[in-house]
XYZ file of C-alpha atoms in Angstrom:
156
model
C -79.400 181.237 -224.777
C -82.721 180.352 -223.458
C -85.359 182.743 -222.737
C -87.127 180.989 -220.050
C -84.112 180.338 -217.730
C -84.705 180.820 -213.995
C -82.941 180.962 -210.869
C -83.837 178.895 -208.062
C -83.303 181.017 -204.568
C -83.465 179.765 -201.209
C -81.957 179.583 -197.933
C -83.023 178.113 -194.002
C -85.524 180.652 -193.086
C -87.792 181.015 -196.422
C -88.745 178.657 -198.777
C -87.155 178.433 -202.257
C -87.950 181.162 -204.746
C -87.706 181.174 -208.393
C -86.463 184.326 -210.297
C -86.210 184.903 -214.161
C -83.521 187.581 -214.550
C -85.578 190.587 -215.087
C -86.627 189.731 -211.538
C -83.679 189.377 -210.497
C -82.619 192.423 -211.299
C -86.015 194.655 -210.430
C -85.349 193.464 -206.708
C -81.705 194.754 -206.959
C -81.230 198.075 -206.464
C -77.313 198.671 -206.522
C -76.833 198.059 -210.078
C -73.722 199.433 -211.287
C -71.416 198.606 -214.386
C -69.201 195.945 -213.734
C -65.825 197.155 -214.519
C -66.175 199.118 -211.105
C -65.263 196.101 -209.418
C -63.833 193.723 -212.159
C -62.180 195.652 -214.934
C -61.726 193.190 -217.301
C -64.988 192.695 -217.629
C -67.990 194.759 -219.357
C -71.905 194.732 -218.747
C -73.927 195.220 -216.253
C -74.173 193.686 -212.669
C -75.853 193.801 -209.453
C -74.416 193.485 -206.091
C -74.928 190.347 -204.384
C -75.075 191.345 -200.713
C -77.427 193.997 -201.419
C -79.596 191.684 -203.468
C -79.623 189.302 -200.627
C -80.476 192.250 -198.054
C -84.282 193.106 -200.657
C -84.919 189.430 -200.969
C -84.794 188.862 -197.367
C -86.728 191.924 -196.148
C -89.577 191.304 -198.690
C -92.693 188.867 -197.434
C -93.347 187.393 -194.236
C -90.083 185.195 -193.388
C -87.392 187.579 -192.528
C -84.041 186.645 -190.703
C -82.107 189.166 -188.525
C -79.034 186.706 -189.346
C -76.830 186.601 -191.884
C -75.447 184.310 -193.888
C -71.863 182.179 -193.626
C -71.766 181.112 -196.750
C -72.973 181.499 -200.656
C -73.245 178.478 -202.710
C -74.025 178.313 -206.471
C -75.018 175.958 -209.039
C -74.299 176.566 -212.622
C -76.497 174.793 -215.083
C -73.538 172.169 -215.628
C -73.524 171.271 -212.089
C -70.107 173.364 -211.602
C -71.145 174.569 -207.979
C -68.725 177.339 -205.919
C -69.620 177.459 -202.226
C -67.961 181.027 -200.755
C -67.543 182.344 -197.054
C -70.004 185.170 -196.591
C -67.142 187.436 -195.811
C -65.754 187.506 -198.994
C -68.835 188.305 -200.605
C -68.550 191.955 -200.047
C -67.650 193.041 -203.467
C -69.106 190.307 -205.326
C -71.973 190.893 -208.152
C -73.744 188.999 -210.668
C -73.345 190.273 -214.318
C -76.583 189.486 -215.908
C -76.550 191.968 -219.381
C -74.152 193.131 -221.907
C -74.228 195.545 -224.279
C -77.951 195.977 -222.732
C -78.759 192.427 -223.839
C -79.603 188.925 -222.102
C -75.560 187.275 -221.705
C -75.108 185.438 -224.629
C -71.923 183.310 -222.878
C -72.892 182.726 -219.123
C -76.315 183.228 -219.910
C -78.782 183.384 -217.286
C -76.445 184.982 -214.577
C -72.950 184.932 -214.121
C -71.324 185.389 -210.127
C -67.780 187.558 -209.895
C -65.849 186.967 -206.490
C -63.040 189.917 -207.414
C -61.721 189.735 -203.950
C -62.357 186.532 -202.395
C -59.679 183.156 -201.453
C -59.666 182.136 -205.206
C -58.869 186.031 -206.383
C -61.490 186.345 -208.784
C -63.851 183.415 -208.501
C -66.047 183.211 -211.285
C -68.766 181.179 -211.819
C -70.842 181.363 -215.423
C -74.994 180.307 -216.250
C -76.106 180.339 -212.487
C -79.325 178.575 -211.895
C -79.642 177.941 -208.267
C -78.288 180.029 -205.358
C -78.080 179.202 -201.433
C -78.040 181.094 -199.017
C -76.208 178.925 -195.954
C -75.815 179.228 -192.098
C -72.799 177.056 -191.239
C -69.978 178.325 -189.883
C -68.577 174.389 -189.989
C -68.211 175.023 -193.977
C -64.829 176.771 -193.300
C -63.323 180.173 -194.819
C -62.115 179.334 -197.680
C -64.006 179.217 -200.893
C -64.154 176.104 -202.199
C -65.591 175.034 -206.449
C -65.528 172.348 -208.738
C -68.458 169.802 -210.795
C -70.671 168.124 -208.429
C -69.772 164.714 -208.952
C -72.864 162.565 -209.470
C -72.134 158.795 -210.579
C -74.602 156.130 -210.019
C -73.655 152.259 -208.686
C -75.185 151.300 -212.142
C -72.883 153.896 -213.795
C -69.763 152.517 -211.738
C -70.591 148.920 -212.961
C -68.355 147.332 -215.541
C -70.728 146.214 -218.508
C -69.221 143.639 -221.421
């Protein structure tokens, strides 16, 4: 677990942010415990939508529009890209125990009622906001797949 980790924010209308988690979490203000919405789970979250709803209305660059989609990028490029619409109940578990995560560790996203039932997505470190309806409704996830020509090249 790293102490310095931060989140990378942005989406069409303002520029990118970065957020350590204590940030995060001062901008949030429906915190709650997590097993409200995923109980399985302990620690303690904050909504995503409602996040979204502070960061936007804070500075200059506000949008009257909302997002279609969500996409995040965990630290080992695994990346989750989810309709906006099945975002409602989502949340981002960012303590346990009152402590930093130790696995998942700097954020960690729960979908508990999106396409993929409970999409899950552990040590966030970029999040998009998106305005493309073309991106579909389904929530799509996997490891960004980045191979270079050299990479692809046999070598003796």
């Amino acid at each position: 677990m790293q102490s310095n980790s931060h989140i990378v924010v942005s989406d069409l209308h303002k520029n990118q942010e970065t957020f350590t988690v204590d940030e995060m979490v001062a901008l949030a203000d429906q915190r709650l415990n997590i097993q409200d919405r995923v109980p399985s789970v302990e620690g303690e979250a904050f909504d995503l939508k409602s996040w979204y709803q502070n960061w936007n209305n804070q500075g200059k660059q506000r949008t009257a529009e909302e997002p279609t989609h969500v996409r995040v990028e965990a630290i080992d490029e695994f990346q989750a890209l989810i309709p906006w619409i099945q975002v409602d109940q989502a949340l981002f578990l960012y303590a346990q125990e009152g402590q930093p995560l130790k696995k998942g560790y700097p954020i960690r996203l729960y979908v508990p009622d999106g396409s993929s039932e409970c999409l899950n997505v552990k040590s966030i470190v970029k999040v998009w906001f998106l305005n493309d309806p073309a991106l579909g409704e389904e929530a799509t996830y996997g490891f960004k797949n980045k191979v270079t020509l050299d990479e692809l090249k046999f070598k003796k």
